[in-house]
Amino acid sequence: MDVPPRPPVSALSSLRARRWFTDEPVGDADLYRVLEAGRWTGSARNRQPWRFVVVRDRGVREELSRLGAYAGHLAAAPVVIVLAADEDTGGEDAQFDAGRAAQNLMLAAHFLGLGSCPASFFPAGNADRAGELCRVTRPWTVRTALSLGHPAPAPTGRSAIPTGRLPLADLVTEI
Ligand SMILES: Cc1cc2nc3c(=O)[nH]c(=O)nc-3n(C[C@H](O)[C@H](O)[C@H](O)COP(=O)(O)O)c2cc1C
């Protein structure tokens, strides 16, 4: 692209995964606004192949946190939003649509000063158990949840996950 570098749209590019939270509860008004942002996500043929299970119960959050190798932050957050998707109705678009909803939930949280992070449930048996815990039945299935809370600083130390992003030059081709 033959344009000089421009600053990113910082309201969006400043979104980071937050895995550490204070003890402050998430108010119902903020939670409502986050969920509304998810509800208004666009989807293929407007099928809206998602449902959101709000989990505040500590015991359920702790059990969910053991259903993925990197899901520990679900126990640390005061609220977890479990995403259920319907791949029967939504077909191959369902997970794309659910990902868009997740991003809208995360961005709304970010705009409100809250932090969030996805967690993946795996292997498949763990995803099934997450669905059972959240009383999600077929055709709805669960693969992912979001932690949500007031962000706290992460402990110092190196993370195994690389940070930053690839440059646009590595991502974009033009024809
Ligand atoms: C589909 C998906 C699954 C993810 N699963 C996990 C997870 O299980 N545990 C976790 O801590 N982070 C998870 N993440 C968060 C990523 O690690 C995070 O988006 C990435 O490291 C970039 O983080 P940053 O925006 O803070 O740079 C997941 C993200 C996506 C999009």
Coordinates of N, CA and C and ligand atoms in Angstrom, one line a residue:
M1 N 0.8 -1.2 0.0 CA 0.0 0.0 0.0 C 0.9 1.2 0.0
D2 N 0.6 2.2 -0.9 CA 1.4 3.3 -1.0 C 0.9 4.5 -0.2
V3 N 0.9 4.3 1.1 CA 0.5 5.3 2.1 C 1.5 5.4 3.2
P4 N 1.7 6.6 3.7 CA 2.6 6.6 4.9 C 2.0 5.9 6.1
P5 N 2.8 5.4 7.0 CA 2.3 4.8 8.2 C 1.3 5.7 8.9
R6 N 0.2 5.1 9.4 CA -0.8 5.8 10.2 C -0.8 5.2 11.5
P7 N -1.2 6.0 12.6 CA -1.4 5.3 13.9 C -2.5 4.3 13.8
P8 N -2.5 3.2 14.6 CA -3.6 2.3 14.6 C -4.8 2.9 15.2
V9 N -5.9 2.2 15.0 CA -7.2 2.6 15.7 C -7.0 2.1 17.1
S10 N -6.5 3.0 18.0 CA -6.0 2.6 19.2 C -7.1 2.0 20.1
A11 N -8.3 2.4 20.0 CA -9.4 1.8 20.8 C -9.5 0.3 20.6
L12 N -9.2 -0.1 19.4 CA -9.2 -1.5 19.0 C -7.9 -2.2 19.3
S13 N -6.8 -1.5 18.8 CA -5.5 -2.2 18.9 C -5.0 -2.3 20.3
S14 N -5.5 -1.5 21.2 CA -5.1 -1.6 22.6 C -5.7 -2.7 23.4
L15 N -6.6 -3.5 22.8 CA -7.2 -4.7 23.4 C -6.1 -5.7 23.6
R16 N -5.9 -6.1 24.9 CA -5.0 -7.2 25.2 C -5.7 -8.3 26.0
A17 N -5.2 -9.5 25.9 CA -5.7 -10.5 26.8 C -5.3 -10.2 28.2
R18 N -6.3 -10.2 29.1 CA -6.0 -10.0 30.6 C -6.4 -11.2 31.3
R19 N -5.4 -11.7 32.1 CA -5.7 -13.0 32.8 C -5.6 -12.9 34.3
W20 N -5.4 -11.7 34.8 CA -5.3 -11.4 36.2 C -6.4 -10.4 36.6
F21 N -7.0 -10.5 37.7 CA -8.1 -9.7 38.1 C -8.1 -9.3 39.5
T22 N -8.7 -8.1 39.8 CA -8.9 -7.8 41.2 C -10.1 -8.5 41.8
D23 N -10.3 -8.3 43.1 CA -11.5 -8.9 43.7 C -12.8 -8.1 43.5
E24 N -12.7 -7.0 42.8 CA -13.9 -6.2 42.6 C -14.9 -6.9 41.7
P25 N -16.1 -7.0 42.1 CA -17.1 -7.7 41.3 C -17.4 -6.9 40.0
V26 N -17.9 -7.6 39.0 CA -18.4 -6.9 37.8 C -19.9 -6.6 38.0
G27 N -20.2 -5.3 37.9 CA -21.6 -4.9 38.1 C -22.5 -5.4 37.0
D28 N -23.8 -5.5 37.4 CA -24.8 -6.0 36.4 C -24.9 -5.1 35.2
A29 N -24.8 -3.8 35.5 CA -24.9 -2.8 34.4 C -23.8 -3.0 33.3
D30 N -22.6 -3.2 33.8 CA -21.5 -3.4 32.9 C -21.7 -4.8 32.2
L31 N -22.0 -5.8 32.9 CA -22.2 -7.1 32.3 C -23.3 -7.1 31.2
Y32 N -24.3 -6.4 31.5 CA -25.4 -6.2 30.5 C -24.9 -5.6 29.2
R33 N -24.1 -4.5 29.4 CA -23.6 -3.8 28.2 C -22.7 -4.7 27.4
V34 N -21.9 -5.5 28.1 CA -21.0 -6.5 27.4 C -21.8 -7.5 26.6
L35 N -22.8 -8.0 27.3 CA -23.6 -9.1 26.6 C -24.4 -8.5 25.5
E36 N -24.9 -7.2 25.6 CA -25.6 -6.6 24.5 C -24.7 -6.4 23.3
A37 N -23.4 -6.1 23.5 CA -22.4 -6.0 22.4 C -22.3 -7.4 21.7
G38 N -22.3 -8.4 22.5 CA -22.3 -9.8 21.9 C -23.5 -10.1 21.1
R39 N -24.7 -9.7 21.6 CA -25.9 -10.0 21.0 C -26.0 -9.3 19.6
W40 N -25.4 -8.1 19.5 CA -25.6 -7.3 18.3 C -24.5 -7.7 17.2
T41 N -23.8 -8.7 17.4 CA -22.8 -9.2 16.5 C -23.5 -9.7 15.2
G42 N -22.9 -9.4 14.1 CA -23.4 -9.9 12.8 C -23.0 -11.4 12.6
S43 N -23.8 -12.1 11.9 CA -23.5 -13.6 11.6 C -24.1 -14.0 10.3
A44 N -23.5 -15.0 9.7 CA -23.9 -15.5 8.4 C -25.5 -15.7 8.4
R45 N -26.1 -15.1 7.5 CA -27.6 -15.2 7.3 C -28.3 -14.8 8.6
N46 N -27.6 -14.0 9.4 CA -28.2 -13.5 10.7 C -28.7 -14.7 11.6
R47 N -28.0 -15.8 11.5 CA -28.4 -17.0 12.3 C -28.2 -16.9 13.8
Q48 N -27.2 -16.0 14.1 CA -26.9 -15.8 15.6 C -26.7 -17.2 16.3
P49 N -25.8 -17.9 15.8 CA -25.6 -19.3 16.3 C -24.8 -19.3 17.6
W50 N -25.1 -18.5 18.5 CA -24.4 -18.4 19.8 C -25.4 -18.2 20.9
R51 N -24.9 -18.7 22.1 CA -25.6 -18.5 23.3 C -24.5 -18.2 24.4
F52 N -24.9 -17.4 25.4 CA -23.9 -17.0 26.4 C -24.3 -17.5 27.7
V53 N -23.5 -18.2 28.4 CA -23.8 -18.7 29.8 C -22.9 -17.9 30.7
V54 N -23.5 -17.1 31.6 CA -22.8 -16.3 32.6 C -22.6 -17.2 33.8
V55 N -21.3 -17.3 34.2 CA -21.0 -18.2 35.3 C -20.3 -17.3 36.4
R56 N -21.0 -17.1 37.5 CA -20.3 -16.4 38.6 C -19.9 -17.4 39.7
D57 N -20.6 -18.6 39.7 CA -20.4 -19.6 40.8 C -18.9 -20.0 40.8
R58 N -18.3 -19.8 42.0 CA -16.8 -20.1 42.1 C -16.5 -21.6 41.8
G59 N -17.3 -22.5 42.3 CA -17.1 -23.9 42.1 C -17.1 -24.3 40.6
V60 N -18.1 -23.7 39.9 CA -18.2 -24.0 38.4 C -17.0 -23.4 37.7
R61 N -16.6 -22.2 38.1 CA -15.5 -21.5 37.4 C -14.2 -22.3 37.6
E62 N -14.1 -22.8 38.9 CA -12.9 -23.6 39.1 C -12.8 -24.9 38.3
E63 N -14.0 -25.5 38.2 CA -14.0 -26.8 37.4 C -13.7 -26.5 36.0
L64 N -14.3 -25.4 35.4 CA -14.1 -25.0 34.1 C -12.6 -24.7 33.8
S65 N -11.9 -24.1 34.8 CA -10.5 -23.7 34.7 C -9.6 -25.0 34.5
R66 N -10.1 -26.1 34.9 CA -9.3 -27.4 34.8 C -9.6 -28.1 33.5
L67 N -10.4 -27.5 32.6 CA -10.8 -28.2 31.4 C -10.1 -27.7 30.2
G68 N -9.0 -27.0 30.4 CA -8.2 -26.6 29.3 C -6.8 -26.4 29.9
A69 N -5.8 -26.6 29.1 CA -4.4 -26.5 29.6 C -4.0 -25.1 30.0
Y70 N -4.7 -24.1 29.4 CA -4.4 -22.7 29.7 C -5.6 -21.9 30.1
A71 N -6.5 -22.6 30.9 CA -7.8 -22.1 31.2 C -7.8 -21.6 32.7
G72 N -6.7 -21.5 33.3 CA -6.6 -21.2 34.8 C -7.2 -19.9 35.1
H73 N -7.1 -18.9 34.2 CA -7.7 -17.6 34.5 C -9.2 -17.6 34.7
L74 N -9.9 -18.6 34.3 CA -11.3 -18.7 34.5 C -11.6 -18.8 36.0
A75 N -10.7 -19.3 36.7 CA -10.9 -19.4 38.2 C -10.6 -18.1 38.9
A76 N -9.8 -17.3 38.2 CA -9.3 -16.0 38.8 C -10.3 -14.9 38.6
A77 N -11.1 -15.0 37.6 CA -12.1 -13.9 37.2 C -13.4 -14.0 38.0
P78 N -14.0 -12.9 38.3 CA -15.3 -13.0 39.0 C -16.4 -13.5 38.1
V79 N -16.3 -13.3 36.8 CA -17.3 -13.7 35.9 C -16.7 -14.4 34.7
V80 N -17.3 -15.5 34.3 CA -16.9 -16.2 33.1 C -18.1 -16.2 32.2
I81 N -17.9 -15.9 30.9 CA -18.9 -16.0 29.9 C -18.6 -17.2 29.0
V82 N -19.4 -18.3 29.1 CA -19.1 -19.5 28.3 C -19.9 -19.3 27.0
L83 N -19.2 -19.5 25.9 CA -19.8 -19.4 24.5 C -20.3 -20.7 24.0
A84 N -21.6 -20.8 23.7 CA -22.1 -22.0 23.1 C -22.4 -21.7 21.6
A85 N -22.1 -22.6 20.7 CA -22.3 -22.4 19.3 C -23.1 -23.6 18.8
D86 N -23.9 -23.3 17.8 CA -24.8 -24.3 17.2 C -24.2 -24.6 15.8
E87 N -23.4 -25.6 15.6 CA -22.8 -25.9 14.3 C -23.8 -26.6 13.4
D88 N -24.9 -27.2 14.0 CA -25.9 -27.8 13.2 C -26.6 -26.8 12.3
T89 N -27.0 -25.7 12.9 CA -27.7 -24.6 12.2 C -26.7 -23.7 11.5
G90 N -25.7 -23.4 12.2 CA -24.7 -22.4 11.7 C -23.7 -22.9 10.7
G91 N -23.6 -24.3 10.7 CA -22.7 -24.9 9.7 C -21.3 -24.4 9.9
E92 N -20.6 -24.4 8.7 CA -19.2 -24.0 8.7 C -19.0 -22.6 9.2
D93 N -20.0 -21.8 9.2 CA -19.8 -20.4 9.6 C -19.9 -20.2 11.1
A94 N -20.4 -21.3 11.8 CA -20.8 -21.1 13.2 C -19.6 -20.6 14.1
Q95 N -18.5 -21.3 13.9 CA -17.3 -20.9 14.8 C -16.8 -19.5 14.4
F96 N -16.8 -19.2 13.2 CA -16.4 -17.8 12.8 C -17.4 -16.8 13.4
D97 N -18.7 -17.1 13.3 CA -19.6 -16.2 14.0 C -19.4 -16.1 15.5
A98 N -19.2 -17.2 16.1 CA -19.0 -17.2 17.6 C -17.7 -16.4 17.9
G99 N -16.7 -16.5 17.0 CA -15.5 -15.7 17.3 C -15.7 -14.3 17.2
R100 N -16.6 -13.9 16.2 CA -16.9 -12.5 16.1 C -17.6 -12.0 17.4
A101 N -18.6 -12.8 17.8 CA -19.3 -12.4 19.1 C -18.3 -12.3 20.2
A102 N -17.4 -13.2 20.3 CA -16.4 -13.2 21.4 C -15.6 -11.9 21.3
Q103 N -15.2 -11.5 20.1 CA -14.4 -10.3 20.0 C -15.3 -9.0 20.4
N104 N -16.5 -9.0 20.0 CA -17.4 -7.9 20.4 C -17.5 -7.9 22.0
L105 N -17.7 -9.0 22.6 CA -17.8 -9.1 24.1 C -16.5 -8.5 24.7
M106 N -15.4 -8.9 24.1 CA -14.1 -8.5 24.7 C -13.9 -7.0 24.4
L107 N -14.2 -6.5 23.3 CA -14.1 -5.1 23.0 C -15.0 -4.2 23.9
A108 N -16.2 -4.7 24.1 CA -17.1 -3.9 24.9 C -16.5 -3.9 26.4
A109 N -16.0 -5.0 26.8 CA -15.4 -5.1 28.2 C -14.3 -4.1 28.2
H110 N -13.4 -4.1 27.2 CA -12.3 -3.2 27.1 C -12.7 -1.7 27.2
F111 N -13.7 -1.4 26.4 CA -14.2 0.0 26.4 C -14.7 0.4 27.8
L112 N -15.2 -0.6 28.6 CA -15.7 -0.3 29.9 C -14.7 -0.3 31.0
G113 N -13.4 -0.6 30.6 CA -12.3 -0.7 31.6 C -12.2 -2.0 32.2
L114 N -12.9 -3.0 31.7 CA -12.8 -4.4 32.2 C -11.7 -5.1 31.3
G115 N -11.3 -6.3 31.9 CA -10.3 -7.1 31.1 C -11.0 -8.5 30.9
S116 N -10.5 -9.1 29.8 CA -11.0 -10.4 29.5 C -9.9 -11.2 28.8
C117 N -10.2 -12.5 28.7 CA -9.3 -13.4 27.9 C -10.0 -14.7 27.5
P118 N -9.8 -15.2 26.3 CA -10.5 -16.4 26.0 C -9.8 -17.6 26.7
A119 N -10.5 -18.7 26.8 CA -9.9 -20.0 27.2 C -10.5 -21.1 26.3
S120 N -9.7 -22.0 25.9 CA -10.2 -23.1 25.0 C -10.3 -24.3 25.9
F121 N -11.4 -25.1 25.7 CA -11.6 -26.4 26.4 C -11.1 -27.5 25.4
F122 N -10.2 -28.3 25.9 CA -9.7 -29.4 25.1 C -9.1 -30.4 26.0
P123 N -9.0 -31.7 25.5 CA -9.5 -32.3 24.3 C -11.1 -32.3 24.3
A124 N -11.6 -33.0 23.3 CA -13.1 -32.9 23.1 C -13.9 -33.3 24.3
G125 N -13.4 -34.3 25.1 CA -14.1 -34.7 26.3 C -14.2 -33.6 27.3
N126 N -13.2 -32.8 27.4 CA -13.3 -31.6 28.3 C -14.3 -30.6 27.8
A127 N -14.3 -30.4 26.5 CA -15.3 -29.5 26.0 C -16.7 -30.0 26.3
D128 N -16.9 -31.3 26.1 CA -18.2 -31.9 26.5 C -18.6 -31.6 28.0
R129 N -17.6 -31.8 28.8 CA -17.8 -31.6 30.3 C -18.1 -30.2 30.6
A130 N -17.5 -29.2 29.9 CA -17.8 -27.8 30.0 C -19.2 -27.6 29.7
G131 N -19.7 -28.2 28.6 CA -21.1 -28.0 28.2 C -22.1 -28.6 29.3
E132 N -21.7 -29.8 29.8 CA -22.6 -30.3 30.9 C -22.6 -29.4 32.1
L133 N -21.5 -28.9 32.5 CA -21.4 -28.0 33.6 C -22.3 -26.8 33.4
C134 N -22.4 -26.3 32.2 CA -23.1 -25.1 31.9 C -24.5 -25.4 31.4
R135 N -24.9 -26.7 31.5 CA -26.3 -27.1 31.1 C -26.6 -26.8 29.7
V136 N -25.6 -27.0 28.8 CA -25.7 -26.7 27.4 C -26.0 -28.1 26.7
T137 N -27.0 -28.2 26.0 CA -27.4 -29.4 25.4 C -27.4 -29.3 23.8
R138 N -27.3 -30.4 23.1 CA -27.2 -30.4 21.7 C -28.5 -29.7 21.1
P139 N -28.4 -29.0 20.0 CA -27.2 -28.9 19.1 C -26.1 -27.9 19.6
W140 N -26.3 -27.3 20.8 CA -25.4 -26.3 21.3 C -24.1 -27.1 21.9
T141 N -23.0 -26.6 21.5 CA -21.7 -27.2 22.1 C -20.8 -26.0 22.5
V142 N -19.9 -26.4 23.4 CA -19.1 -25.4 24.0 C -17.6 -25.7 23.7
R143 N -16.9 -24.7 23.3 CA -15.4 -24.9 23.1 C -14.6 -23.9 23.8
T144 N -15.3 -22.7 24.1 CA -14.5 -21.6 24.5 C -15.3 -20.8 25.6
A145 N -14.5 -20.2 26.4 CA -15.1 -19.3 27.4 C -14.3 -18.0 27.5
L146 N -14.8 -17.0 28.1 CA -14.1 -15.7 28.3 C -14.1 -15.4 29.8
S147 N -12.9 -15.1 30.4 CA -12.9 -14.6 31.7 C -13.2 -13.1 31.6
L148 N -13.8 -12.5 32.7 CA -14.1 -11.1 32.7 C -14.0 -10.5 34.1
G149 N -13.3 -9.4 34.2 CA -13.2 -8.8 35.5 C -12.4 -7.5 35.4
H150 N -12.2 -6.9 36.6 CA -11.4 -5.7 36.6 C -9.9 -6.1 36.6
P151 N -9.2 -5.6 35.6 CA -7.9 -6.2 35.4 C -6.9 -5.8 36.5
A152 N -6.1 -6.8 36.9 CA -5.0 -6.5 37.8 C -3.7 -6.7 37.0
P153 N -2.6 -6.1 37.5 CA -1.3 -6.3 36.9 C -0.9 -7.8 36.8
A154 N -0.3 -8.2 35.7 CA 0.2 -9.6 35.6 C 1.4 -9.7 36.5
P155 N 1.7 -10.9 37.1 CA 2.9 -11.0 37.8 C 4.1 -10.9 36.9
T156 N 5.2 -10.4 37.4 CA 6.3 -10.2 36.5 C 6.9 -11.6 36.2
G157 N 7.6 -11.7 35.1 CA 8.1 -13.0 34.6 C 7.8 -13.2 33.2
R158 N 8.5 -14.0 32.5 CA 8.3 -14.2 31.1 C 7.2 -15.2 30.8
S159 N 6.4 -14.8 29.9 CA 5.3 -15.7 29.4 C 5.8 -16.5 28.3
A160 N 5.3 -17.7 28.2 CA 5.6 -18.6 27.0 C 5.0 -18.1 25.7
I161 N 4.0 -17.3 25.9 CA 3.3 -16.8 24.7 C 3.9 -15.6 24.1
P162 N 4.3 -15.6 22.8 CA 4.9 -14.4 22.3 C 3.9 -13.2 22.2
T163 N 4.5 -12.0 22.4 CA 3.6 -10.8 22.3 C 3.8 -10.1 21.0
G164 N 3.1 -9.0 20.9 CA 3.2 -8.2 19.7 C 2.5 -8.9 18.5
R165 N 2.7 -8.3 17.3 CA 2.0 -8.8 16.1 C 3.0 -8.8 14.9
L166 N 2.7 -9.6 14.0 CA 3.5 -9.6 12.7 C 3.3 -8.2 12.0
P167 N 4.3 -7.7 11.3 CA 4.1 -6.4 10.6 C 3.1 -6.7 9.4
L168 N 2.5 -5.6 9.0 CA 1.5 -5.7 7.9 C 2.2 -6.2 6.7
A169 N 3.5 -5.9 6.5 CA 4.2 -6.4 5.3 C 4.2 -8.0 5.2
D170 N 4.1 -8.6 6.4 CA 4.0 -10.1 6.4 C 2.6 -10.6 6.3
L171 N 1.6 -9.7 6.4 CA 0.3 -10.2 6.5 C -0.5 -9.9 5.2
V172 N -0.1 -8.9 4.5 CA -0.9 -8.4 3.4 C -0.2 -8.6 2.0
T173 N -1.0 -9.1 1.1 CA -0.5 -9.1 -0.3 C -1.5 -8.3 -1.1
E174 N -1.1 -7.8 -2.2 CA -2.0 -7.1 -3.1 C -1.9 -7.7 -4.5
I175 N -3.0 -7.8 -5.2 CA -2.9 -8.3 -6.5 C -3.7 -7.3 -7.4
Ligands
LIG1 C1 -9.4 -19.0 19.8 C2 -8.5 -18.5 20.9 C3 -8.3 -19.3 22.0 C4 -7.5 -18.9 23.0 N1 -7.3 -19.7 24.1 C5 -6.6 -19.3 25.2 C6 -6.4 -20.1 26.3 O1 -6.9 -21.3 26.4 N2 -5.8 -19.6 27.4 C7 -5.3 -18.3 27.3 O2 -4.7 -17.9 28.3 N3 -5.4 -17.5 26.3 C8 -6.1 -18.0 25.2 N4 -6.2 -17.1 24.1 C9 -5.7 -15.8 24.1 C10 -4.4 -15.6 23.3 O3 -3.3 -16.2 23.9 C11 -4.2 -14.2 23.0 O4 -5.3 -13.7 22.2 C12 -2.9 -13.9 22.3 O5 -1.8 -14.4 23.0 C13 -2.7 -12.4 22.0 O6 -2.7 -11.7 23.2 P1 -2.6 -10.1 23.3 O7 -3.7 -9.5 22.6 O8 -2.6 -9.8 24.8 O9 -1.3 -9.8 22.6 C14 -7.0 -17.6 23.0 C15 -7.3 -16.7 21.9 C16 -8.0 -17.2 20.9 C17 -8.3 -16.2 19.8

